[in-house]
Amino acid sequence: MTDEELLREEIAELEAQIERLKGSMGKSDNGVKLKRLAIVTRLCNRCKRALVNLSQRGEAA
């Protein structure tokens, strides 16, 4: 697998994890889930930026 394929797979898994976290949040105290959601969202955004950078480097070559 190429780096782009691996990043796309990782992004898909992170997005699924984000949706699961959002779906499991009820009205009770969700401090831990909110913190986990923030961490996973930041990681997903970093992966998306890395994918864009990787794609741009590939186009420039």
Tab-separated table of N, CA and C in Angstrom:
chain	number	residue	atom	x	y	z
A	1	MET	N	0.846	-1.195	0.000
A	1	MET	CA	0.000	0.000	0.000
A	1	MET	C	0.884	1.249	0.000
A	2	THR	N	0.404	2.265	-0.679
A	2	THR	CA	1.150	3.519	-0.709
A	2	THR	C	0.817	4.343	0.532
A	3	ASP	N	1.606	5.382	0.739
A	3	ASP	CA	1.365	6.268	1.879
A	3	ASP	C	-0.002	6.931	1.781
A	4	GLU	N	-0.398	7.302	0.574
A	4	GLU	CA	-1.711	7.934	0.387
A	4	GLU	C	-2.839	6.986	0.758
A	5	GLU	N	-2.721	5.740	0.350
A	5	GLU	CA	-3.748	4.757	0.683
A	5	GLU	C	-3.825	4.530	2.189
A	6	LEU	N	-2.660	4.470	2.826
A	6	LEU	CA	-2.633	4.280	4.278
A	6	LEU	C	-3.269	5.464	5.005
A	7	LEU	N	-2.963	6.672	4.542
A	7	LEU	CA	-3.556	7.857	5.158
A	7	LEU	C	-5.067	7.892	4.953
A	8	ARG	N	-5.532	7.535	3.772
A	8	ARG	CA	-6.983	7.508	3.520
A	8	ARG	C	-7.676	6.492	4.425
A	9	GLU	N	-7.041	5.346	4.614
A	9	GLU	CA	-7.603	4.320	5.492
A	9	GLU	C	-7.644	4.810	6.946
A	10	GLU	N	-6.571	5.471	7.369
A	10	GLU	CA	-6.517	6.002	8.729
A	10	GLU	C	-7.576	7.088	8.937
A	11	ILE	N	-7.749	7.960	7.948
A	11	ILE	CA	-8.750	9.022	8.029
A	11	ILE	C	-10.147	8.428	8.137
A	12	ALA	N	-10.423	7.410	7.350
A	12	ALA	CA	-11.741	6.765	7.394
A	12	ALA	C	-12.001	6.172	8.777
A	13	GLU	N	-11.000	5.528	9.358
A	13	GLU	CA	-11.160	4.937	10.692
A	13	GLU	C	-11.358	6.021	11.750
A	14	LEU	N	-10.610	7.103	11.652
A	14	LEU	CA	-10.755	8.197	12.622
A	14	LEU	C	-12.128	8.852	12.510
A	15	GLU	N	-12.611	9.042	11.290
A	15	GLU	CA	-13.935	9.636	11.108
A	15	GLU	C	-15.026	8.725	11.671
A	16	ALA	N	-14.859	7.420	11.513
A	16	ALA	CA	-15.815	6.473	12.085
A	16	ALA	C	-15.775	6.539	13.614
A	17	GLN	N	-14.584	6.670	14.151
A	17	GLN	CA	-14.437	6.772	15.608
A	17	GLN	C	-15.091	8.055	16.126
A	18	ILE	N	-14.942	9.145	15.379
A	18	ILE	CA	-15.567	10.413	15.759
A	18	ILE	C	-17.081	10.254	15.789
A	19	GLU	N	-17.639	9.624	14.770
A	19	GLU	CA	-19.092	9.421	14.719
A	19	GLU	C	-19.579	8.530	15.865
A	20	ARG	N	-18.803	7.482	16.192
A	20	ARG	CA	-19.181	6.621	17.315
A	20	ARG	C	-19.171	7.394	18.626
A	21	LEU	N	-18.158	8.237	18.811
A	21	LEU	CA	-18.087	9.044	20.035
A	21	LEU	C	-19.263	10.008	20.127
A	22	LYS	N	-19.564	10.672	19.017
A	22	LYS	CA	-20.692	11.609	19.013
A	22	LYS	C	-22.001	10.882	19.299
A	23	GLY	N	-22.162	9.689	18.739
A	23	GLY	CA	-23.383	8.922	18.935
A	23	GLY	C	-23.553	8.396	20.344
A	24	SER	N	-22.458	8.172	21.047
A	24	SER	CA	-22.541	7.596	22.386
A	24	SER	C	-22.690	8.644	23.487
A	25	MET	N	-22.652	9.900	23.100
A	25	MET	CA	-22.745	10.953	24.102
A	25	MET	C	-24.200	11.201	24.464
A	26	GLY	N	-24.509	11.075	25.737
A	26	GLY	CA	-25.854	11.341	26.227
A	26	GLY	C	-25.886	12.669	26.953
A	27	LYS	N	-26.848	12.827	27.826
A	27	LYS	CA	-26.981	14.082	28.565
A	27	LYS	C	-26.138	14.090	29.836
A	28	SER	N	-25.590	12.945	30.216
A	28	SER	CA	-24.785	12.898	31.431
A	28	SER	C	-23.427	13.554	31.193
A	29	ASP	N	-22.620	13.576	32.216
A	29	ASP	CA	-21.301	14.206	32.141
A	29	ASP	C	-20.447	13.490	31.090
A	30	ASN	N	-20.040	14.214	30.095
A	30	ASN	CA	-19.269	13.637	28.994
A	30	ASN	C	-17.887	14.261	28.873
A	31	GLY	N	-17.322	14.699	29.991
A	31	GLY	CA	-16.028	15.367	29.955
A	31	GLY	C	-14.946	14.533	29.299
A	32	VAL	N	-14.877	13.265	29.650
A	32	VAL	CA	-13.846	12.390	29.092
A	32	VAL	C	-14.089	12.179	27.599
A	33	LYS	N	-15.346	11.972	27.219
A	33	LYS	CA	-15.659	11.756	25.802
A	33	LYS	C	-15.392	13.016	24.988
A	34	LEU	N	-15.679	14.180	25.549
A	34	LEU	CA	-15.403	15.426	24.834
A	34	LEU	C	-13.907	15.599	24.607
A	35	LYS	N	-13.111	15.266	25.626
A	35	LYS	CA	-11.657	15.375	25.500
A	35	LYS	C	-11.155	14.390	24.447
A	36	ARG	N	-11.667	13.168	24.479
A	36	ARG	CA	-11.277	12.157	23.500
A	36	ARG	C	-11.694	12.582	22.089
A	37	LEU	N	-12.891	13.160	21.970
A	37	LEU	CA	-13.378	13.642	20.687
A	37	LEU	C	-12.466	14.742	20.139
A	38	ALA	N	-12.035	15.641	20.998
A	38	ALA	CA	-11.135	16.718	20.568
A	38	ALA	C	-9.804	16.151	20.079
A	39	ILE	N	-9.280	15.170	20.794
A	39	ILE	CA	-8.000	14.566	20.415
A	39	ILE	C	-8.114	13.848	19.073
A	40	VAL	N	-9.148	13.045	18.916
A	40	VAL	CA	-9.330	12.281	17.675
A	40	VAL	C	-9.587	13.225	16.501
A	41	THR	N	-10.333	14.303	16.739
A	41	THR	CA	-10.600	15.272	15.672
A	41	THR	C	-9.310	15.957	15.230
A	42	ARG	N	-8.462	16.343	16.181
A	42	ARG	CA	-7.181	16.963	15.818
A	42	ARG	C	-6.312	15.991	15.028
A	43	LEU	N	-6.279	14.742	15.463
A	43	LEU	CA	-5.489	13.735	14.760
A	43	LEU	C	-6.007	13.537	13.335
A	44	CYS	N	-7.308	13.492	13.178
A	44	CYS	CA	-7.922	13.339	11.859
A	44	CYS	C	-7.554	14.527	10.965
A	45	ASN	N	-7.612	15.723	11.510
A	45	ASN	CA	-7.264	16.918	10.730
A	45	ASN	C	-5.798	16.895	10.311
A	46	ARG	N	-4.913	16.435	11.215
A	46	ARG	CA	-3.494	16.317	10.864
A	46	ARG	C	-3.300	15.324	9.728
A	47	CYS	N	-4.004	14.210	9.771
A	47	CYS	CA	-3.903	13.211	8.709
A	47	CYS	C	-4.384	13.780	7.382
A	48	LYS	N	-5.464	14.555	7.424
A	48	LYS	CA	-5.980	15.174	6.189
A	48	LYS	C	-4.972	16.154	5.612
A	49	ARG	N	-4.334	16.955	6.483
A	49	ARG	CA	-3.308	17.888	6.002
A	49	ARG	C	-2.112	17.140	5.426
A	50	ALA	N	-1.718	16.051	6.070
A	50	ALA	CA	-0.601	15.248	5.576
A	50	ALA	C	-0.928	14.662	4.205
A	51	LEU	N	-2.164	14.230	4.020
A	51	LEU	CA	-2.585	13.682	2.730
A	51	LEU	C	-2.520	14.751	1.639
A	52	VAL	N	-2.978	15.951	1.951
A	52	VAL	CA	-2.920	17.053	0.985
A	52	VAL	C	-1.461	17.372	0.646
A	53	ASN	N	-0.609	17.448	1.654
A	53	ASN	CA	0.807	17.741	1.415
A	53	ASN	C	1.464	16.645	0.583
A	54	LEU	N	1.129	15.412	0.879
A	54	LEU	CA	1.683	14.281	0.132
A	54	LEU	C	1.228	14.331	-1.328
A	55	SER	N	-0.034	14.665	-1.538
A	55	SER	CA	-0.570	14.764	-2.897
A	55	SER	C	0.102	15.900	-3.671
A	56	GLN	N	0.320	17.019	-3.000
A	56	GLN	CA	0.966	18.161	-3.658
A	56	GLN	C	2.409	17.839	-4.026
A	57	ARG	N	3.095	17.117	-3.155
A	57	ARG	CA	4.472	16.725	-3.457
A	57	ARG	C	4.499	15.781	-4.649
A	58	GLY	N	3.510	14.899	-4.725
A	58	GLY	CA	3.434	13.967	-5.845
A	58	GLY	C	3.167	14.663	-7.162
A	59	GLU	N	2.354	15.714	-7.134
A	59	GLU	CA	2.046	16.478	-8.347
A	59	GLU	C	3.250	17.292	-8.800
A	60	ALA	N	4.040	17.768	-7.837
A	60	ALA	CA	5.190	18.593	-8.171
A	60	ALA	C	6.325	17.755	-8.774
A	61	ALA	N	6.327	16.471	-8.463
A	61	ALA	CA	7.438	15.624	-8.960
A	61	ALA	C	7.286	15.244	-10.409
